[in-house]
mmCIF file of C-alpha atoms in Angstrom:
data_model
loop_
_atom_site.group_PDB
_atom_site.id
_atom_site.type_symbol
_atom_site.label_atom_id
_atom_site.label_comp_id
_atom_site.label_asym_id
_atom_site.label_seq_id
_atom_site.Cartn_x
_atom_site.Cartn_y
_atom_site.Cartn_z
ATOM 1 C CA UNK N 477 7.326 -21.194 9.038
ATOM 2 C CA UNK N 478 4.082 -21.348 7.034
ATOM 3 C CA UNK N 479 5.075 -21.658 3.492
ATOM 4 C CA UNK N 480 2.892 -20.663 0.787
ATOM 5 C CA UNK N 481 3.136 -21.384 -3.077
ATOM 6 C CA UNK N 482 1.998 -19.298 -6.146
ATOM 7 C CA UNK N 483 -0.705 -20.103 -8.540
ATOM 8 C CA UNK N 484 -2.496 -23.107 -7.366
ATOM 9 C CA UNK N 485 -5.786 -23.994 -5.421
ATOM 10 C CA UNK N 486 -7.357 -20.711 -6.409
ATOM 11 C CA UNK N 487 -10.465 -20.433 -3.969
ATOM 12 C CA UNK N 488 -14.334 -19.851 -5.815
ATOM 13 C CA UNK N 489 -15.659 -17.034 -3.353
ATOM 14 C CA UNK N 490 -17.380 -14.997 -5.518
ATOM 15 C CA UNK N 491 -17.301 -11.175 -5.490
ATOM 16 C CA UNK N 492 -20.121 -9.759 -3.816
ATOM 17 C CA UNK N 493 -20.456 -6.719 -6.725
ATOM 18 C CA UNK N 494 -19.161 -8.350 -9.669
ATOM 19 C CA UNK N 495 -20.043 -12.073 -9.071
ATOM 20 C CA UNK N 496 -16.634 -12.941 -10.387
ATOM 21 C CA UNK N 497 -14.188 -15.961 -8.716
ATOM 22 C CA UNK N 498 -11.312 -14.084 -6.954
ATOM 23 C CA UNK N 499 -7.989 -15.949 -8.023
ATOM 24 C CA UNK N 500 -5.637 -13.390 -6.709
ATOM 25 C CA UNK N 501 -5.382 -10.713 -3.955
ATOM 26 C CA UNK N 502 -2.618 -7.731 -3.886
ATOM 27 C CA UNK N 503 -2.497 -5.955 -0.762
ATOM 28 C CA UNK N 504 -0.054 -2.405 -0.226
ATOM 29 C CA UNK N 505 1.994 -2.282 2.285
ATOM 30 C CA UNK N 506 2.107 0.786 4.133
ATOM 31 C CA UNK N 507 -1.581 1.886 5.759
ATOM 32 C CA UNK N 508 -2.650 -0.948 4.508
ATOM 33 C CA UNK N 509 -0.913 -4.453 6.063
ATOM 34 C CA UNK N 510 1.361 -2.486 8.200
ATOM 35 C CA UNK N 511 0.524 1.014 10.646
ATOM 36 C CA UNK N 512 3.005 3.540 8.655
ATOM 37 C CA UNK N 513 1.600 7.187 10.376
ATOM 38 C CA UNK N 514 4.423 7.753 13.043
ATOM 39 C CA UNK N 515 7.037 6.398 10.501
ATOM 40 C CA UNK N 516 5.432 8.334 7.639
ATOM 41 C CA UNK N 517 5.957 11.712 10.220
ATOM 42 C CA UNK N 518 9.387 10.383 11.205
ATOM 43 C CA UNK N 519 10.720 10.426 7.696
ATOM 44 C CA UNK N 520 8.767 13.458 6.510
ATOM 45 C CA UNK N 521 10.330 15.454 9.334
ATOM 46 C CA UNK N 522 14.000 14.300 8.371
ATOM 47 C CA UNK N 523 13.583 15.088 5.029
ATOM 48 C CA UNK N 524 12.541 18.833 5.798
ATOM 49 C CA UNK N 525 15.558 19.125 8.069
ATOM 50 C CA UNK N 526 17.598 17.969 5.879
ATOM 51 C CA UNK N 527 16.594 20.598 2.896
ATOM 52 C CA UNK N 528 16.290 23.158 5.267
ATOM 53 C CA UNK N 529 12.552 23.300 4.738
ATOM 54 C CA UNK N 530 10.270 25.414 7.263
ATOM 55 C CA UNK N 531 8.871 22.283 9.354
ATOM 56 C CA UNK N 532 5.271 22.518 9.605
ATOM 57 C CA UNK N 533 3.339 22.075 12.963
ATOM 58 C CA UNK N 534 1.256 18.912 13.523
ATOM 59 C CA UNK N 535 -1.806 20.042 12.657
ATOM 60 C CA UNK N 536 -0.706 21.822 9.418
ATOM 61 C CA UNK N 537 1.124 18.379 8.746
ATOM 62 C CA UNK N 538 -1.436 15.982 9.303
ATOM 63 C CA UNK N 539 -4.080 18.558 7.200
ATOM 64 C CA UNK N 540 -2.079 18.678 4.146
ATOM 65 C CA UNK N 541 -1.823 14.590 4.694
ATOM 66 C CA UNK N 542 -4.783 13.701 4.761
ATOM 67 C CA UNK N 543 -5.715 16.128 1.766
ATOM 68 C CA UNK N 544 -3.138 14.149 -0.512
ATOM 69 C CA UNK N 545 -1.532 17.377 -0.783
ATOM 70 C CA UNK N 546 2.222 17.170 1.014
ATOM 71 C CA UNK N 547 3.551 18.578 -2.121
ATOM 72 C CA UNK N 548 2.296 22.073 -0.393
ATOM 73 C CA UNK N 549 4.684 22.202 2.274
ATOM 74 C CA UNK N 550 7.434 21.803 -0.630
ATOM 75 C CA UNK N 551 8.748 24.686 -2.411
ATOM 76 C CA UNK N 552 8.216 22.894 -6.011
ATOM 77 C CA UNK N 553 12.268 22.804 -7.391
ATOM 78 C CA UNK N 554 12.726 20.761 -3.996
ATOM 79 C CA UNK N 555 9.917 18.254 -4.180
ATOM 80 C CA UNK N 556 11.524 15.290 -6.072
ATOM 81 C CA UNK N 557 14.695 15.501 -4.235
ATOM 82 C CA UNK N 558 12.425 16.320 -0.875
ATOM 83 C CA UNK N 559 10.153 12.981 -1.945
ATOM 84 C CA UNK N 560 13.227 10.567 -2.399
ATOM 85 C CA UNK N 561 14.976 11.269 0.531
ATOM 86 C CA UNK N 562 11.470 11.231 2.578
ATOM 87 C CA UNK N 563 11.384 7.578 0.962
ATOM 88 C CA UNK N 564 14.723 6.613 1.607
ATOM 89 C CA UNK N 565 14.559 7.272 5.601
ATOM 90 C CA UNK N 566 11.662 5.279 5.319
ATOM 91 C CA UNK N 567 12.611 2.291 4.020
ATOM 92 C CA UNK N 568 15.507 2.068 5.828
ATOM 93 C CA UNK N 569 12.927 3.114 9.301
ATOM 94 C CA UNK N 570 14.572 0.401 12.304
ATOM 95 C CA UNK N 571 11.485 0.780 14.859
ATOM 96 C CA UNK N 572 8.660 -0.919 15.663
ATOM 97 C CA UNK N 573 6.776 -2.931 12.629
ATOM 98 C CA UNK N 574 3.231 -2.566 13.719
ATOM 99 C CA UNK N 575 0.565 -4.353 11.631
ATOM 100 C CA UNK N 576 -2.986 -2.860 10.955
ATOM 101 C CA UNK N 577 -5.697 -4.514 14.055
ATOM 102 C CA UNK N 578 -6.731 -7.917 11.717
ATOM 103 C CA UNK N 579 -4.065 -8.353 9.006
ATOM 104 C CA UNK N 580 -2.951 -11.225 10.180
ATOM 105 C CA UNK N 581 -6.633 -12.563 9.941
ATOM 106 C CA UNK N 582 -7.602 -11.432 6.777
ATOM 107 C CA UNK N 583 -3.876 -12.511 5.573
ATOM 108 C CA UNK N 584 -5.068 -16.361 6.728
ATOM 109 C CA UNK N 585 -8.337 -16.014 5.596
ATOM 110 C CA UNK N 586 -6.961 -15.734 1.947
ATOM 111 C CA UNK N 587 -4.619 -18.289 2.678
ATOM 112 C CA UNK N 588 -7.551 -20.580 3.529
ATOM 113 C CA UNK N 589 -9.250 -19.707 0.378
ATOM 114 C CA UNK N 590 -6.251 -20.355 -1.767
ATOM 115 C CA UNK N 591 -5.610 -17.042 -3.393
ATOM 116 C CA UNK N 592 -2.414 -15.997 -4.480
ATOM 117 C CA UNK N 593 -1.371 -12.959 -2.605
ATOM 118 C CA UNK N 594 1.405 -10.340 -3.195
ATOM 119 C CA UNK N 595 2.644 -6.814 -1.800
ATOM 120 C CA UNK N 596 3.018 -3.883 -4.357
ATOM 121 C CA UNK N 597 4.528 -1.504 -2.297
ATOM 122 C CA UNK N 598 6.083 1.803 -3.747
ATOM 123 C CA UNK N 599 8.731 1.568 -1.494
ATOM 124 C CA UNK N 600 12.715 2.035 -2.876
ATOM 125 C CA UNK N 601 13.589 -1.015 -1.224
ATOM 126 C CA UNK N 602 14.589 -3.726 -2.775
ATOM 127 C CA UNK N 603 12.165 -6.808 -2.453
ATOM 128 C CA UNK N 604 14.864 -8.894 -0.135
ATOM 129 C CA UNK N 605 14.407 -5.835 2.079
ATOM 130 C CA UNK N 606 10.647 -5.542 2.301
ATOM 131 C CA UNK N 607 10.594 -9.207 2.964
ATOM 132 C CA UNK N 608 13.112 -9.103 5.707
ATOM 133 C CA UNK N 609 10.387 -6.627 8.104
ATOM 134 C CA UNK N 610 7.457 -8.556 6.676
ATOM 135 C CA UNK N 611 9.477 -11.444 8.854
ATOM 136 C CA UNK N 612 10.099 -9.426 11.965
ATOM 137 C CA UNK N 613 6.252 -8.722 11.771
ATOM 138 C CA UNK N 614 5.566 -12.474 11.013
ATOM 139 C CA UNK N 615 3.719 -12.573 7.598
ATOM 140 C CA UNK N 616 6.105 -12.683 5.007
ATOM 141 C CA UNK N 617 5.138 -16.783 5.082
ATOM 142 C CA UNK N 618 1.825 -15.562 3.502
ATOM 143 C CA UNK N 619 3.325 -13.408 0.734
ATOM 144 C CA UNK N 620 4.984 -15.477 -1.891
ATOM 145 C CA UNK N 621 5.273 -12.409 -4.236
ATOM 146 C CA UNK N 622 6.915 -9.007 -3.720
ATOM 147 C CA UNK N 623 6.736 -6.081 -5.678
ATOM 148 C CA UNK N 624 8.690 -2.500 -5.067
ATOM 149 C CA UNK N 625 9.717 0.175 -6.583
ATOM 150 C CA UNK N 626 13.324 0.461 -6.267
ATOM 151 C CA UNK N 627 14.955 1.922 -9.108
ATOM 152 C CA UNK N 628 12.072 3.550 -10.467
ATOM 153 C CA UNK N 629 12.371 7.540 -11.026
ATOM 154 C CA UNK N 630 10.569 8.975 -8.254
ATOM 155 C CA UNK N 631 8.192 10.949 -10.931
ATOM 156 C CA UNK N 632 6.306 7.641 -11.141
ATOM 157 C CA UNK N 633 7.012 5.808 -7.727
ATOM 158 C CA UNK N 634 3.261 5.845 -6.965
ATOM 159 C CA UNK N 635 2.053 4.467 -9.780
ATOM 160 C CA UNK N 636 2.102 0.685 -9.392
ATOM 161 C CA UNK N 637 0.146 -0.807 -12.228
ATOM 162 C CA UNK N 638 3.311 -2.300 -14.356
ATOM 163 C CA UNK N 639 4.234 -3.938 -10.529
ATOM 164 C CA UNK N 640 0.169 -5.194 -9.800
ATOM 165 C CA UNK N 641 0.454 -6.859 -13.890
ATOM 166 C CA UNK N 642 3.800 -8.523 -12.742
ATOM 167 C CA UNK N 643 2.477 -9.945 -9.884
ATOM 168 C CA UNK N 644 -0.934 -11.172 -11.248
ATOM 169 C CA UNK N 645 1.504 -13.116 -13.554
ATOM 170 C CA UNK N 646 3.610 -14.391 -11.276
ATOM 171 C CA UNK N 647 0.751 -15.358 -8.824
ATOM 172 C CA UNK N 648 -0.507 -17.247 -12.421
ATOM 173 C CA UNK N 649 -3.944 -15.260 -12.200
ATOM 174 C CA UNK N 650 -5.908 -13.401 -14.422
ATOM 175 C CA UNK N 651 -5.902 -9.387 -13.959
ATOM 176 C CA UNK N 652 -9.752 -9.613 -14.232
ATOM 177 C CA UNK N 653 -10.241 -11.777 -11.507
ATOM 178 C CA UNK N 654 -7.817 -9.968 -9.417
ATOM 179 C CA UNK N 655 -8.011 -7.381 -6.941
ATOM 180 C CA UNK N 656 -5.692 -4.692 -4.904
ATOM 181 C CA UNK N 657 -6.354 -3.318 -1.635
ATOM 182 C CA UNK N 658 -4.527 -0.072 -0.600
ATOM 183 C CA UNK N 659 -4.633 2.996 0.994
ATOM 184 C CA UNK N 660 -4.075 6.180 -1.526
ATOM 185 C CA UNK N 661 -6.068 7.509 -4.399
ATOM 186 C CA UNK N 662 -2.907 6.454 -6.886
ATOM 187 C CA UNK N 663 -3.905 2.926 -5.487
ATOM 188 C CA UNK N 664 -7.103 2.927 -7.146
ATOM 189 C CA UNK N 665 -6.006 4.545 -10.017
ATOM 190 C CA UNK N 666 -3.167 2.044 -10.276
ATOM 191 C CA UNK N 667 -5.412 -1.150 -9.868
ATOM 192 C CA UNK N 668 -7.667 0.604 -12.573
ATOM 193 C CA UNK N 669 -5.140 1.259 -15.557
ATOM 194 C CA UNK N 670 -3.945 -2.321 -14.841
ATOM 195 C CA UNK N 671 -7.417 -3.911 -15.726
ATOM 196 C CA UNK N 672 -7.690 -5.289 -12.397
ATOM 197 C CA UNK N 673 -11.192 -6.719 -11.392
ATOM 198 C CA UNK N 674 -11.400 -5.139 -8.245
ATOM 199 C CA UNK N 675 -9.968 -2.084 -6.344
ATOM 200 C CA UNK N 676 -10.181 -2.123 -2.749
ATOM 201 C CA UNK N 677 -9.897 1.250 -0.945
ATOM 202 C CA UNK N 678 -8.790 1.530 2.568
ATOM 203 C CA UNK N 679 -9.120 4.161 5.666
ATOM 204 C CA UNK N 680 -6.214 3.326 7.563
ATOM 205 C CA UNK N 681 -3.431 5.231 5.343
ATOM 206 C CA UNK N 682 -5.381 8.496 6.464
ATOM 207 C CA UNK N 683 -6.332 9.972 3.591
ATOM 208 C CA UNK N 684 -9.678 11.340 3.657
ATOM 209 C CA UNK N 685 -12.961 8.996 2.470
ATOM 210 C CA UNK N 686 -13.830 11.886 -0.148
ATOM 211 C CA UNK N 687 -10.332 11.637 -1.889
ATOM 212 C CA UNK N 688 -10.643 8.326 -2.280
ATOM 213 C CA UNK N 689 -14.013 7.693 -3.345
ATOM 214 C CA UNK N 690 -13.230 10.757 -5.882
ATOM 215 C CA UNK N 691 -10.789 7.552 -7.878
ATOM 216 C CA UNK N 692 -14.021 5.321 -7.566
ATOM 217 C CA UNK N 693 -13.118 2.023 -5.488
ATOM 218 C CA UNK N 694 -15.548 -0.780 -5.488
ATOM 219 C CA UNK N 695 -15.259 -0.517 -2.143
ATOM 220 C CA UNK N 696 -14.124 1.292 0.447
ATOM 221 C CA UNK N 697 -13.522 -0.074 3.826
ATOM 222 C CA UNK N 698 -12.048 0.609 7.319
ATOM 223 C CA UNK N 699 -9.540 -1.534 6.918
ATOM 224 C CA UNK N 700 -8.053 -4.642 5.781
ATOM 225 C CA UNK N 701 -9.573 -6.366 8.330
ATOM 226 C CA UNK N 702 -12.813 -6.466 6.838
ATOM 227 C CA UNK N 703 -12.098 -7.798 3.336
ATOM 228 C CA UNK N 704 -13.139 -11.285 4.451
ATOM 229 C CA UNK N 705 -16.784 -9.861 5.411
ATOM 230 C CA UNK N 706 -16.646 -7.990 1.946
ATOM 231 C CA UNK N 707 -15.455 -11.105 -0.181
ATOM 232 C CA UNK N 708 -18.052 -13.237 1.887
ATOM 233 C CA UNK N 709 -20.295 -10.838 0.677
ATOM 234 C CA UNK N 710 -21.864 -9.776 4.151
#
């Protein structure tokens, strides 16, 4: 298994906005590595069965998702006990791990430059489980550093930037010459209150390009798959 180690052989690509040397690259998980929309449903679905919430139809479901606005179809004295046991289900999900088309290349290509890479993921799950599907989907070789959230309050579950700091550490890289790729507006926001260099925004959560440009990315691409281009500066 390809083994990878922290803080060493940092690669000189510069950043094609900011002409800065990338030592470190922080992807998300979920949308943004790994295809989470029928899992996402899955767990959404058992937690409004299991509140007795009014299930919504697909298209009402979907709407409200990719508006960043699921809080709607929660009455608002059920949404933090509606949220966690959403999250729950879902990090305990047993089907299919499917990987966004190209994260397995981009994954390499950052290999090959020698950043340090990590997942911040907001998951509950502790980092041994995270690491356990990153194996069944046959990257966790590239990740030396996990990040989730589990015991934080689920008030603050999406915002990541104490996690992205932790890892930049870890990884032995500078927050400035640092970036994080991920999928939702808190993302951005996250990667900005840390002092990150960079924040990478991508389409494949599906959350609406408006919403996240709104947070102001450097960036915002289709997917992972083309953060090699972007770093390459094509």
């Amino acid at each position: 298994m390809l083994s990878v180690k922290c803080g060493c052989g940092f690669g000189d690509v510069l950043n094609p906005v900011k002409g800065r040397p990338i030592q470190a690259v922080l992807f998300d998980l979920d949308g943004t590595l790994i295809d989470a929309l029928e899992r996402l449903a899955v767990s959404f679905y058992h937690a409004f069965r299991q509140l007795n919430i009014a299930e919504p139809d697909e298209q009402t479901f979907w709407r409200a998702f990719a508006d960043y606005q699921m809080g709607r179809l929660v009455p608002v004295h059920l949404r933090d006990r509606f949220f966690s046991l959403m999250l729950q289900h879902y990090g305990n999900y047993a089907g299919e791990v499917r990987l966004i088309p190209g994260a397995i290349e981009t994954l390499q290509f950052c290999h090959q430059q020698g950043y340090g890479m990590a997942v911040i993921t907001s998951r509950l799950s502790s980092p041994e489980q995270v690491r356990a599907e990153l194996a069944r989907a046959g990257i966790d070789g590239y990740i030396p550093v996990i990040k989730t959230h589990q015991h934080v309050p689920i008030s603050s579950v999406l915002a990541k930037e104490q996690r992205l700091l932790e890892a930049v550490q870890e990884l032995g890289a500078a927050p400035e010459r640092s970036l994080y790729i991920g999928d939702l507006p808190e993302d951005v926001s996250s990667a900005r209150r840390a002092g990150l260099g960079l924040s990478v925004a991508v389409l494949t959560g599906g959350i609406k390009r408006e919403i996240l440009a709104n947070r102001q990315p450097d960036i915002i691409l289709n997917s992972v798959s083309e953060l090699p281009g972007y770093l390459r500066g094509s």
